[in-house]
mmCIF file of C-alpha atoms in Angstrom:
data_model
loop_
_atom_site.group_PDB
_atom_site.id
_atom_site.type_symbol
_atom_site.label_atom_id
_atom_site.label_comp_id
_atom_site.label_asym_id
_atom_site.label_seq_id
_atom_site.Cartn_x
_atom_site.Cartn_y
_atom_site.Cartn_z
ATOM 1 C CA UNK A 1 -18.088 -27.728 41.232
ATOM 2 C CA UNK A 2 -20.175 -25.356 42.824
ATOM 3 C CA UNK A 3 -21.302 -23.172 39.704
ATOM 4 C CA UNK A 4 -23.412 -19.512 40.343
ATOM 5 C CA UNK A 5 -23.476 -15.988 38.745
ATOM 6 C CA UNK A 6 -22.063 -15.712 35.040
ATOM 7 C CA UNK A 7 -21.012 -19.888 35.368
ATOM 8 C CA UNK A 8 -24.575 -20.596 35.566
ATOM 9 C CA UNK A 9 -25.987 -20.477 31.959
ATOM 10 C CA UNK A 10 -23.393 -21.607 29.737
ATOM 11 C CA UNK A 11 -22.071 -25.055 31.328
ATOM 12 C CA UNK A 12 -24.744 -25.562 34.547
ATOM 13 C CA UNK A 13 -26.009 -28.633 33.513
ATOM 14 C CA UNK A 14 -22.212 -30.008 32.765
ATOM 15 C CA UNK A 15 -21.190 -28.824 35.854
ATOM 16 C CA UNK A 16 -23.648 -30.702 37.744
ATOM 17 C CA UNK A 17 -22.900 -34.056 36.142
ATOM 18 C CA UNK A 18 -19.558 -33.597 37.072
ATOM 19 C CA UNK A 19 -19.933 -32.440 40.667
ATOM 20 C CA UNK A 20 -22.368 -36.251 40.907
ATOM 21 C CA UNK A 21 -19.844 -37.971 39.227
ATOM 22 C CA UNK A 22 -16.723 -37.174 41.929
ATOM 23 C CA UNK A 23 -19.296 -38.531 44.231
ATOM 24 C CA UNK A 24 -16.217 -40.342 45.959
ATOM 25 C CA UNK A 25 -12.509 -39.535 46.640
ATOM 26 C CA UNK A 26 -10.304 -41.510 44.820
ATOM 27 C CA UNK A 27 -8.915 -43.470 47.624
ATOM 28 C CA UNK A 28 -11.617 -44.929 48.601
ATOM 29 C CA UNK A 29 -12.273 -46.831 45.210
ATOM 30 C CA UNK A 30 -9.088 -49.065 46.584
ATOM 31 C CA UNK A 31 -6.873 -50.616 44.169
ATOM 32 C CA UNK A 32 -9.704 -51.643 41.424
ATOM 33 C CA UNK A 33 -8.157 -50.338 38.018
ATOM 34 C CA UNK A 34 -11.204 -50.178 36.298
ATOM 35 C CA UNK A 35 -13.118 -48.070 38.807
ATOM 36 C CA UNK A 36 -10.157 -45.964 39.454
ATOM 37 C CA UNK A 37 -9.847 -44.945 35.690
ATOM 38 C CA UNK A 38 -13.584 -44.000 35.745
ATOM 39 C CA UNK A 39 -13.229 -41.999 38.681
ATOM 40 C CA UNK A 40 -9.955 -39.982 37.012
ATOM 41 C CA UNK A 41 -12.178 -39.950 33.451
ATOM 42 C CA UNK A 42 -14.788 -38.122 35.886
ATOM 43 C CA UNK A 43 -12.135 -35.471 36.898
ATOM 44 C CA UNK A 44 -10.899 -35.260 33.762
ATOM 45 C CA UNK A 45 -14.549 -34.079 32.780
ATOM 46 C CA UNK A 46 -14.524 -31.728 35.739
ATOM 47 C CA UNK A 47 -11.217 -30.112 34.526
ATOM 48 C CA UNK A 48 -12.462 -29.621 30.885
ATOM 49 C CA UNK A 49 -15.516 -28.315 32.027
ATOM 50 C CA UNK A 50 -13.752 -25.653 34.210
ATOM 51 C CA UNK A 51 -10.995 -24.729 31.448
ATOM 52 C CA UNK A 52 -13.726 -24.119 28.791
ATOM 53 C CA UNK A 53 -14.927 -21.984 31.123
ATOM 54 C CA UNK A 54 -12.230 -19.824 32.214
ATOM 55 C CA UNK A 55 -11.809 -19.984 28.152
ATOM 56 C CA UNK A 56 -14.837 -18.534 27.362
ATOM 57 C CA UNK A 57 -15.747 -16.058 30.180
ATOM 58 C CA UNK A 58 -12.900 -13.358 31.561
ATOM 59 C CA UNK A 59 -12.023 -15.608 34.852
ATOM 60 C CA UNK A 60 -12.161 -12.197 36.891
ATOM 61 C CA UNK A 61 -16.107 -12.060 36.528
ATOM 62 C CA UNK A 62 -16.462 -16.500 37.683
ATOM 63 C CA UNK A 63 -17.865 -17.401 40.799
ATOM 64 C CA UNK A 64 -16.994 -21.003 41.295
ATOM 65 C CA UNK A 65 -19.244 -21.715 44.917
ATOM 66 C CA UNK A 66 -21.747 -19.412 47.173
ATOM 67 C CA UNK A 67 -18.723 -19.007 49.413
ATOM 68 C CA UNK A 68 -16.069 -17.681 47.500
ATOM 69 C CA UNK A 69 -15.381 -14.783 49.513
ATOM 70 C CA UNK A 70 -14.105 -16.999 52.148
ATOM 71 C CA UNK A 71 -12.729 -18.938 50.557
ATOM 72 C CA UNK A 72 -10.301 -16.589 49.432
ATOM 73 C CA UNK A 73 -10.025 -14.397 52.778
ATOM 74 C CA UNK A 74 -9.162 -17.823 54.303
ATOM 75 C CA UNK A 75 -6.552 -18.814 51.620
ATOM 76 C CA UNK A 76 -4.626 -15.617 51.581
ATOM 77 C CA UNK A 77 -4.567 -15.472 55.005
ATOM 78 C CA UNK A 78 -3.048 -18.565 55.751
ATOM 79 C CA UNK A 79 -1.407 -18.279 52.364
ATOM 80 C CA UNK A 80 0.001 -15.159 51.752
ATOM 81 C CA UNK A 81 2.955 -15.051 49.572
ATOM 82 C CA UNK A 82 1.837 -18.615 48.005
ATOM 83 C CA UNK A 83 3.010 -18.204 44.338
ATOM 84 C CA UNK A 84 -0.242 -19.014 42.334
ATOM 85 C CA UNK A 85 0.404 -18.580 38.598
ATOM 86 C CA UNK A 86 3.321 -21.280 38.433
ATOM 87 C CA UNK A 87 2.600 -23.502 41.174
ATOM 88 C CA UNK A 88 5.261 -25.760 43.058
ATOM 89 C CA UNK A 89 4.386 -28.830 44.096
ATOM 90 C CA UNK A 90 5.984 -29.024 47.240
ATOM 91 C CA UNK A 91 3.986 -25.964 48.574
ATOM 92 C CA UNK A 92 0.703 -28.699 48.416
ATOM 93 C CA UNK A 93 2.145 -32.169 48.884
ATOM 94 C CA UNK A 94 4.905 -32.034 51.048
ATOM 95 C CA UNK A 95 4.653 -32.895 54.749
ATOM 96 C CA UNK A 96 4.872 -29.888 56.086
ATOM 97 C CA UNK A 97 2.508 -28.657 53.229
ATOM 98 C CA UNK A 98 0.121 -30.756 54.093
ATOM 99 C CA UNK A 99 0.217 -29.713 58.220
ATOM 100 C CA UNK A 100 -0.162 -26.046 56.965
ATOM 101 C CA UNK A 101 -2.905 -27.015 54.541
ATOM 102 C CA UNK A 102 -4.820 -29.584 56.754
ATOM 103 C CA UNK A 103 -6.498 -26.771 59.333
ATOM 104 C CA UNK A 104 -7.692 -25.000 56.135
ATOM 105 C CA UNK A 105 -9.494 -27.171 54.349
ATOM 106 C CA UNK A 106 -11.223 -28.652 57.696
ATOM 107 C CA UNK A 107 -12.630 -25.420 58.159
ATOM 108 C CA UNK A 108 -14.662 -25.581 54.840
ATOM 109 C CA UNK A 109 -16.184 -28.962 55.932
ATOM 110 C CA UNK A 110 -19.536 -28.825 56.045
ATOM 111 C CA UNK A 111 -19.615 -25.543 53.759
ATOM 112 C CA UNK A 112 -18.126 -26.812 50.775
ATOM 113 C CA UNK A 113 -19.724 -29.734 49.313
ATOM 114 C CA UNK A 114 -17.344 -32.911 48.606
ATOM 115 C CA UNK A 115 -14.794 -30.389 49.976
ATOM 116 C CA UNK A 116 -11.844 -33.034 50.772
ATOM 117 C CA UNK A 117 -12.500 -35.156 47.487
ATOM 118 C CA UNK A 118 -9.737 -35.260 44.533
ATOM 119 C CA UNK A 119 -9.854 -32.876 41.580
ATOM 120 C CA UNK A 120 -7.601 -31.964 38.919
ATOM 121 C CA UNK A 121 -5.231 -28.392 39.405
ATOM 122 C CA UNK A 122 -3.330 -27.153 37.088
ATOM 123 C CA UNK A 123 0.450 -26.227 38.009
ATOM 124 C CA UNK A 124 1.272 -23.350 35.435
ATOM 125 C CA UNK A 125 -2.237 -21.357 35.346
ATOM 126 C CA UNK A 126 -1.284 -20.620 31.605
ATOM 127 C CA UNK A 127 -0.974 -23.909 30.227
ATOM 128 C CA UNK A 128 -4.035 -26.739 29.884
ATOM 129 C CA UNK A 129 -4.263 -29.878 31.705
ATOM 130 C CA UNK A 130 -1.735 -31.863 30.132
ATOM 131 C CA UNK A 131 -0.212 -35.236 32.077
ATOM 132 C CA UNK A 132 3.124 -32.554 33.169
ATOM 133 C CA UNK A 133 0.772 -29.727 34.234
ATOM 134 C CA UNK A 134 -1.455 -31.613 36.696
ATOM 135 C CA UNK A 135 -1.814 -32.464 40.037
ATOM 136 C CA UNK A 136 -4.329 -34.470 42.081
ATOM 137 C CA UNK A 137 -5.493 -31.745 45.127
ATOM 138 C CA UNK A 138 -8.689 -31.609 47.336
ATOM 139 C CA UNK A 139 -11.541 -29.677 46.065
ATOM 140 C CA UNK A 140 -11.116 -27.169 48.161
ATOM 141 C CA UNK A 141 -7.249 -26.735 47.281
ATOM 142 C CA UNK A 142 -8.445 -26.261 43.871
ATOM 143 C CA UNK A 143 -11.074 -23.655 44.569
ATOM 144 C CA UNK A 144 -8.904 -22.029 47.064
ATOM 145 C CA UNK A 145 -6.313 -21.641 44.195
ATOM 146 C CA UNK A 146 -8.766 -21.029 40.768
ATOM 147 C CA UNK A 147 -10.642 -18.266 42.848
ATOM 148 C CA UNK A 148 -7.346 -16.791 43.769
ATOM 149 C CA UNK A 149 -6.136 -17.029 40.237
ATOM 150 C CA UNK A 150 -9.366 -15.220 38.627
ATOM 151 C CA UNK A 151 -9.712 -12.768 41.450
ATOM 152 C CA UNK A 152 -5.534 -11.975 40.867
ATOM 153 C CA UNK A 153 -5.740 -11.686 36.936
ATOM 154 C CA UNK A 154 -3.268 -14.884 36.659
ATOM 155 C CA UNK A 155 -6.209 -17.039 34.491
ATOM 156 C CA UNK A 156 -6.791 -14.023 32.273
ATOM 157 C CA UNK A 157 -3.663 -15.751 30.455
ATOM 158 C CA UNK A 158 -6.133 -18.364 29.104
ATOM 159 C CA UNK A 159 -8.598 -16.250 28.298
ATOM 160 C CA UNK A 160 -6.765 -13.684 26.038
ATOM 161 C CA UNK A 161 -4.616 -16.725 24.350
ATOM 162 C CA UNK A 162 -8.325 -18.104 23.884
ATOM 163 C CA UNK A 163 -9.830 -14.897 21.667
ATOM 164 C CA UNK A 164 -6.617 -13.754 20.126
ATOM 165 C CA UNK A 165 -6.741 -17.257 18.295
ATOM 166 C CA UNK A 166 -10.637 -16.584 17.530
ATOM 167 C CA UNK A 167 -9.915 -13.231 16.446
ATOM 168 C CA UNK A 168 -6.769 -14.576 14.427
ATOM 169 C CA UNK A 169 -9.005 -17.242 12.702
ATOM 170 C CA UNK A 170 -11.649 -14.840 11.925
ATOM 171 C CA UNK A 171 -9.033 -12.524 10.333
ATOM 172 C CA UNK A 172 -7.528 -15.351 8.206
ATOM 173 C CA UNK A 173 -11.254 -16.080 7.183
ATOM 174 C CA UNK A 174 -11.953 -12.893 6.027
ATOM 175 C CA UNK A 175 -8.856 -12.812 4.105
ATOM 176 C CA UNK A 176 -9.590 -15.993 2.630
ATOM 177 C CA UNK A 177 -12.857 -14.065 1.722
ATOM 178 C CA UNK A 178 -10.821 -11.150 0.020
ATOM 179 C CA UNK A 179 -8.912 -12.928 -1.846
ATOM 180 C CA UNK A 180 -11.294 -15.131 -3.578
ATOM 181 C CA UNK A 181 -13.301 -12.093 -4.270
ATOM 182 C CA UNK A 182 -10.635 -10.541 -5.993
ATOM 183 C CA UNK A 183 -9.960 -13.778 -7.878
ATOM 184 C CA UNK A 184 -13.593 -13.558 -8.979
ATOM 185 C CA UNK A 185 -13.436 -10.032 -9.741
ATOM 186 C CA UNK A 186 -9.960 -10.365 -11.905
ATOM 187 C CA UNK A 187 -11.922 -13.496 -13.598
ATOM 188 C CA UNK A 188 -14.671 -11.564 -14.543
ATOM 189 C CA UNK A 189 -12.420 -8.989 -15.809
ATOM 190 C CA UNK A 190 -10.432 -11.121 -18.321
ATOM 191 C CA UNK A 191 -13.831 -12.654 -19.019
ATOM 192 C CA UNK A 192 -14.820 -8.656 -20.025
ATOM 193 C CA UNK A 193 -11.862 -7.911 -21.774
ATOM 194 C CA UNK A 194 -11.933 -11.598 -23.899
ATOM 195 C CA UNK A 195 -15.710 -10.451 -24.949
ATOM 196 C CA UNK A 196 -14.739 -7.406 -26.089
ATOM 197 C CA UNK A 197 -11.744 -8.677 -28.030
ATOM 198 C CA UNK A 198 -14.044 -11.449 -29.440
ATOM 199 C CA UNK A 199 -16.706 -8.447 -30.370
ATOM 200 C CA UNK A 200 -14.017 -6.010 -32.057
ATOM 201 C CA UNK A 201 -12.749 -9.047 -34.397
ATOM 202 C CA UNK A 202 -16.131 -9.691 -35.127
ATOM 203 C CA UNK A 203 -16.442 -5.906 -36.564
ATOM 204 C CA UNK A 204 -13.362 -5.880 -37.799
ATOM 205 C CA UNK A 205 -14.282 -9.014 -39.979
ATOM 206 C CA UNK A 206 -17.444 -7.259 -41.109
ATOM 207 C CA UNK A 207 -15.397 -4.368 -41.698
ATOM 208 C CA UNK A 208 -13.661 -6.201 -44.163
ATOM 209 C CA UNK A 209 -16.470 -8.244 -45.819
ATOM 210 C CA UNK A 210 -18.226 -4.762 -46.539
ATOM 211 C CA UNK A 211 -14.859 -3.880 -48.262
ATOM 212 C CA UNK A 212 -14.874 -6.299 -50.694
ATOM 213 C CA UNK A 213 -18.094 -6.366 -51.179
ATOM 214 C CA UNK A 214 -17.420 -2.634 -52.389
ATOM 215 C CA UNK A 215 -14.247 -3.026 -53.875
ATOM 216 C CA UNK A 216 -16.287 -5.760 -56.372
ATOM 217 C CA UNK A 217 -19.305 -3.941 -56.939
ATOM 218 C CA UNK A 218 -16.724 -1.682 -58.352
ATOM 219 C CA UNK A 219 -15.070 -3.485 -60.537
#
């Protein structure tokens, strides 16, 4: 992935492991299970690294590659009432899916780097990349969608679900904080109160020694 702007700082070096690591599309690994696990461990990296982003950073502000302006003039051109935030698979892998989608990605080849090779997209924008929510596309599917889906406000989902747990979780913390404080303070109260008990029987029982000590002198 193609990171500049606000991407740059927090996950730049991450990113550019990743983008060396999908050196190669998956097809052309053949039918070696070892390799081909490696290769989807490497876009499972990529797709972790891009989530924590979007998590971190309100998607709307993200620019994924140098190009995404065209990217996304291109997309919603050709792909103008494509349904984005809930994704159906058919509208990327079906025949005539792939005839509409073919001219597109061409035209980004040679402007996007490793533009045809496979990446991870996710199918509901609001979920995480779990095994039901995930598709194999080409790179530039997936930018063509995530840059859609930040520019449109549809990853802002992941985002918000993101803090309001932080937020939550701080809240609970300083709750936590409250009550043990109060706990501490009731503590120290009974503490108090069993002092001064302790100290008036103590009087009380001089009190009374002084009495008798009177009431014999007395007699």
């Amino acid at each position: 992935m193609e990171a500049t702007g606000v991407t740059a700082e927090p996950v730049s070096g991450e990113l550019v492991s990743v983008a060396h690591a999908l050196s190669l599309p998956a097809e052309s690994y053949g039918n070696d299970p070892d390799i081909e696990m490696a290769w989807a461990m490497k876009a499972m990296q990529h797709a972790e690294v891009y989530y924590k982003l979007i998590s971190s950073v309100d998607p709307q502000f993200l620019k994924l590659t140098k190009v995404d302006d065209q990217i996304y003039s291109e997309f919603r051109k050709n792909f103008e009432k494509l349904r984005i935030d809930v994704l159906d698979p058919e509208e990327l892998k079906s025949e005539s899916a792939k005839e509409k989608w073919r001219p597109f990605c061409l035209k980004f080849d040679g402007i996007v780097e490793d533009f045809n090779y496979g990446t991870l997209l996710r199918l509901d924008c609001s979920q995480g990349y779990t095994e039901e929510n995930t598709i194999f596309a080409p790179r530039i599917q997936f930018f063509a969608v995530e840059i859609a889906r930040n520019r449109e406000g549809y990853n802002k989902a992941v985002y918000i679900s993101v803090h309001d747990k932080e937020v939550e979780k701080e809240g609970n913390h300083g709750r936590e904080k409250a009550d043990s404080g109060r706990a501490e303070e009731k503590g120290a109260k009974r503490e108090g109160e069993k002092v001064k008990t302790n100290k008036g029987e103590e009087k009380e029982k001089e009190a009374n020694k002084e009495i008798n000590k009177s009431s014999e002198t007395a007699m």
